[in-house]
Amino acid sequence: MKRTAIVTGASSGIGRECAVALSGAGWNVVLTARRESALRETGSLCPSPDTCMVLAGDVTDEEFVKRLFRETISRFGRLDLLFNNAGVNSPAIPFEDITLEDFQNVMSVNLVGPFLCAREAVRAFKKQTPMGGRIINNGSLSAHTPRPMSSPYTASKHGMTGLSKCIALDGRAFDITCTQIDIGNAATPLTARMEKGVLQPDGHRMPESTFDVAHVASSIVYLAGLPPDVSVPHFTIMASKAPFAGRG
């Protein structure tokens, strides 16, 4: 039986690249994000578009998330992988100027959404035969070390670390594994600004190195293909010259 993956935030960037790579590796892939037209474009890029399912919606909407997993199981019979990739950032502004609305929005998309999706994945993993499955959560280098003026995003990614550890611990007896993949400066439209300069802790701006997002996709395919008796709790992939060790 073909394995089945759900990829959130699959409309562009890392999510799109990973969904296409999983499809190329023989997976059924369920694509979800808010923009249906962009999701369909992702689906058209998949080597096996007939084994891709598009379902647009908001991962912070509990009822949508339940429907996402229900329709995935109905279409493909089981679930083997959830890639919790969807995420947002907020403007780099002084801490005292951050609005409650902006803070809550980042926490909702980056932490509540992954919780809702992981909860439904765990429910599915426990019910199916053979039992089990894999969750990969998109963390960030900011899950370890912050950038200046990044409180909402950094807090959400530190929260993701705790969530990932709890999923791995609570899922251990049920052949459920959880990996947090921390990605630094993968080249996507969102990182194009890095070539012009990124604010550093000492106050100056410096261009930062990026790397081909295809390497993230190949990493996801590798992690997804591991047998259930192998767990990778943490996986960091980054541009070799990106400032991380010693950042701050």
Coordinates of C-alpha atoms in Angstrom, one line a residue:
M1 CA 0.0 0.0 0.0
K2 CA 1.3 3.5 -0.9
R3 CA 2.1 5.7 2.1
T4 CA 0.2 8.9 2.6
A5 CA 1.4 12.3 3.8
I6 CA -0.4 15.5 4.8
V7 CA 1.7 18.7 4.1
T8 CA 0.4 21.9 5.6
G9 CA 1.5 25.2 4.1
A10 CA 1.9 23.4 0.7
S11 CA 1.0 26.4 -1.4
S12 CA 4.5 27.8 -1.8
G13 CA 8.1 27.7 -0.5
I14 CA 9.3 24.8 1.7
G15 CA 5.8 23.2 1.8
R16 CA 5.5 23.1 -2.0
E17 CA 9.0 21.8 -2.5
C18 CA 8.5 19.0 0.0
A19 CA 5.1 18.0 -1.3
V20 CA 6.5 17.7 -4.8
A21 CA 9.4 15.6 -3.5
L22 CA 7.2 13.3 -1.5
S23 CA 5.0 12.7 -4.6
G24 CA 8.1 12.0 -6.6
A25 CA 9.1 9.4 -4.0
G26 CA 5.9 7.6 -4.5
W27 CA 3.7 9.0 -1.7
N28 CA 0.1 10.0 -1.8
V29 CA 0.2 13.6 -0.8
V30 CA -2.6 15.8 0.7
L31 CA -1.9 19.5 0.1
T32 CA -3.4 22.0 2.4
A33 CA -3.1 25.8 2.9
R34 CA -5.5 28.7 2.6
R35 CA -5.0 29.5 -1.1
E36 CA -6.7 26.9 -3.2
S37 CA -5.4 28.2 -6.6
A38 CA -1.8 28.0 -5.3
L39 CA -2.4 24.6 -3.9
R40 CA -3.6 23.4 -7.3
E41 CA -0.5 24.8 -8.8
T42 CA 1.6 22.7 -6.4
G43 CA -0.5 19.7 -7.3
S44 CA 0.2 20.3 -11.0
L45 CA 4.0 20.2 -10.2
C46 CA 3.7 16.8 -8.5
P47 CA 5.1 13.9 -10.6
S48 CA 1.9 11.9 -9.7
P49 CA -0.9 14.5 -9.6
D50 CA -3.5 11.7 -9.6
T51 CA -2.3 10.7 -6.1
C52 CA -2.5 14.3 -4.7
M53 CA -5.5 15.7 -3.0
V54 CA -6.1 19.4 -2.5
L55 CA -8.1 20.7 0.5
A56 CA -7.9 24.4 1.2
G57 CA -8.5 25.8 4.6
D58 CA -7.1 27.3 7.8
V59 CA -5.1 25.0 10.2
T60 CA -6.2 27.2 13.1
D61 CA -9.8 26.2 12.4
E62 CA -10.5 23.1 14.5
E63 CA -13.4 21.9 12.4
F64 CA -11.4 22.3 9.2
V65 CA -8.6 20.3 10.6
K66 CA -10.9 17.5 11.6
R67 CA -12.4 17.4 8.1
L68 CA -8.8 17.4 6.6
F69 CA -7.9 14.2 8.4
R70 CA -11.3 12.6 7.9
E71 CA -11.2 13.2 4.1
T72 CA -7.6 12.0 3.9
I73 CA -8.4 8.7 5.6
S74 CA -11.5 8.3 3.4
R75 CA -9.6 8.9 0.2
F76 CA -6.4 7.0 1.0
G77 CA -7.3 4.5 3.8
R78 CA -4.5 5.5 6.3
L79 CA -2.0 8.3 7.2
D80 CA 1.7 7.7 7.6
L81 CA 3.2 11.3 7.8
L82 CA 2.1 14.7 8.9
F83 CA 4.5 17.6 7.9
N84 CA 3.5 20.5 10.1
N85 CA 5.0 23.2 7.9
A86 CA 2.5 26.1 7.8
G87 CA 3.8 29.2 9.6
V88 CA 3.9 33.0 9.7
N89 CA 6.1 35.7 10.9
S90 CA 5.5 39.2 12.2
P91 CA 7.1 42.6 11.5
A92 CA 10.5 43.2 13.1
I93 CA 9.5 46.0 15.5
P94 CA 10.5 47.0 19.0
F95 CA 9.1 44.7 21.7
E96 CA 6.9 47.5 23.2
D97 CA 5.2 48.1 19.8
I98 CA 4.0 44.5 19.3
T99 CA 0.2 44.3 19.3
L100 CA -1.7 41.6 21.1
E101 CA -3.4 40.8 17.8
D102 CA 0.0 40.2 16.0
F103 CA 1.3 38.1 18.9
Q104 CA -1.8 35.9 19.0
N105 CA -1.9 35.5 15.3
V106 CA 1.7 34.2 15.2
M107 CA 1.1 31.9 18.1
S108 CA -2.2 30.6 16.6
V109 CA -0.7 29.7 13.2
N110 CA 2.7 28.5 14.4
L111 CA 1.7 26.6 17.5
V112 CA -2.1 26.1 17.8
G113 CA -2.4 24.9 14.2
P114 CA 0.4 22.3 14.6
F115 CA -1.2 21.1 17.8
L116 CA -4.6 20.6 16.2
C117 CA -3.0 18.8 13.2
A118 CA -0.8 16.7 15.4
R119 CA -3.7 15.7 17.7
E120 CA -5.8 14.5 14.7
A121 CA -2.7 12.7 13.3
V122 CA -2.1 10.9 16.6
R123 CA -5.8 9.8 16.7
A124 CA -5.5 8.4 13.2
F125 CA -2.2 6.7 13.9
K126 CA -3.6 4.9 17.0
K127 CA -6.7 3.6 15.1
Q128 CA -5.0 2.2 12.0
T129 CA -3.4 -1.1 11.3
P130 CA -0.5 -1.3 11.4
M131 CA -0.5 1.3 14.2
G132 CA 1.8 4.3 14.1
G133 CA 3.1 7.1 12.0
R134 CA 5.5 10.0 11.8
I135 CA 5.1 13.7 12.5
I136 CA 7.6 16.3 11.3
N137 CA 7.3 19.7 12.8
N138 CA 8.9 22.7 11.1
G139 CA 10.8 24.5 13.8
S140 CA 13.5 27.1 13.0
L141 CA 17.0 28.2 14.1
S142 CA 14.9 30.6 16.2
A143 CA 13.7 27.7 18.2
H144 CA 17.2 27.8 19.7
T145 CA 18.5 31.4 19.3
P146 CA 16.4 34.5 18.5
R147 CA 16.9 37.2 16.0
P148 CA 16.5 40.8 17.1
M149 CA 12.9 42.0 17.4
S150 CA 11.3 38.6 16.8
S151 CA 9.5 37.8 20.1
P152 CA 6.2 36.4 18.6
Y153 CA 8.0 34.1 16.1
T154 CA 10.7 33.0 18.6
A155 CA 8.2 32.3 21.3
S156 CA 6.1 30.2 18.9
K157 CA 9.1 28.2 17.8
H158 CA 10.3 27.6 21.3
G159 CA 6.8 26.3 22.0
M160 CA 7.1 24.0 19.0
T161 CA 10.1 22.4 20.6
G162 CA 8.1 21.6 23.7
L163 CA 5.2 20.3 21.6
S164 CA 7.5 18.1 19.6
K165 CA 9.1 16.6 22.6
C166 CA 5.7 15.8 24.2
I167 CA 4.4 14.2 21.0
A168 CA 7.5 12.0 20.8
L169 CA 7.2 11.0 24.4
D170 CA 3.4 10.3 24.4
G171 CA 3.6 8.5 21.1
R172 CA 6.5 6.2 21.9
A173 CA 4.3 3.3 23.0
F174 CA 2.2 3.5 19.8
D175 CA 5.0 3.6 17.2
I176 CA 4.5 7.3 16.7
T177 CA 7.6 9.4 16.2
C178 CA 8.1 13.1 16.1
T179 CA 11.0 15.1 14.5
Q180 CA 11.5 18.8 14.7
I181 CA 13.4 20.0 11.7
D182 CA 15.1 23.4 12.2
I183 CA 15.8 25.1 8.9
G184 CA 18.1 28.1 8.5
N185 CA 18.0 30.3 5.4
A186 CA 16.5 27.9 2.8
A187 CA 16.1 30.0 -0.4
T188 CA 12.5 30.8 -1.0
P189 CA 10.6 34.0 -1.9
L190 CA 10.5 34.7 1.9
T191 CA 14.3 34.7 2.2
A192 CA 15.0 36.9 -0.8
R193 CA 15.4 39.8 1.5
M194 CA 18.4 38.2 3.1
E195 CA 20.5 39.1 0.1
K196 CA 19.9 42.8 0.9
G197 CA 20.8 42.5 4.5
V198 CA 19.3 41.2 7.7
L199 CA 19.4 43.0 11.1
Q200 CA 22.1 41.6 13.4
P201 CA 22.2 41.7 17.2
D202 CA 24.8 44.5 17.1
G203 CA 22.5 46.7 15.1
H204 CA 24.0 46.6 11.7
R205 CA 22.6 44.8 8.6
M206 CA 24.4 42.0 6.9
P207 CA 23.6 39.9 3.8
E208 CA 23.2 36.3 4.8
S209 CA 23.9 33.1 2.9
T210 CA 21.0 30.9 1.8
F211 CA 20.9 27.3 0.4
D212 CA 18.8 25.5 -2.1
V213 CA 15.4 24.5 -0.6
A214 CA 15.6 21.2 -2.6
H215 CA 17.9 20.0 0.2
V216 CA 15.2 20.5 2.7
A217 CA 12.8 18.5 0.5
S218 CA 15.3 15.6 0.2
S219 CA 15.7 15.7 4.0
I220 CA 12.0 15.4 4.5
V221 CA 11.8 12.5 2.1
Y222 CA 14.7 10.8 4.0
L223 CA 13.1 11.3 7.4
A224 CA 9.7 10.2 6.2
G225 CA 11.1 7.0 4.8
L226 CA 12.7 5.8 8.0
P227 CA 11.2 2.7 9.6
P228 CA 9.0 3.1 12.7
D229 CA 11.7 1.8 15.0
V230 CA 14.0 4.7 14.1
S231 CA 13.4 8.1 15.6
V232 CA 15.2 11.4 14.8
P233 CA 14.1 13.9 17.5
H234 CA 16.0 16.9 16.1
F235 CA 17.3 17.7 12.6
T236 CA 19.0 20.9 11.7
I237 CA 19.7 22.0 8.2
M238 CA 21.1 25.4 7.3
A239 CA 23.3 27.4 5.0
S240 CA 26.8 26.7 6.2
K241 CA 27.7 30.4 6.5
A242 CA 24.4 31.4 8.1
P243 CA 25.0 33.1 11.5
F244 CA 23.7 30.7 14.1
A245 CA 26.4 29.5 16.5
G246 CA 27.3 32.6 18.4
R247 CA 24.3 34.5 17.1
G248 CA 23.4 37.2 19.6

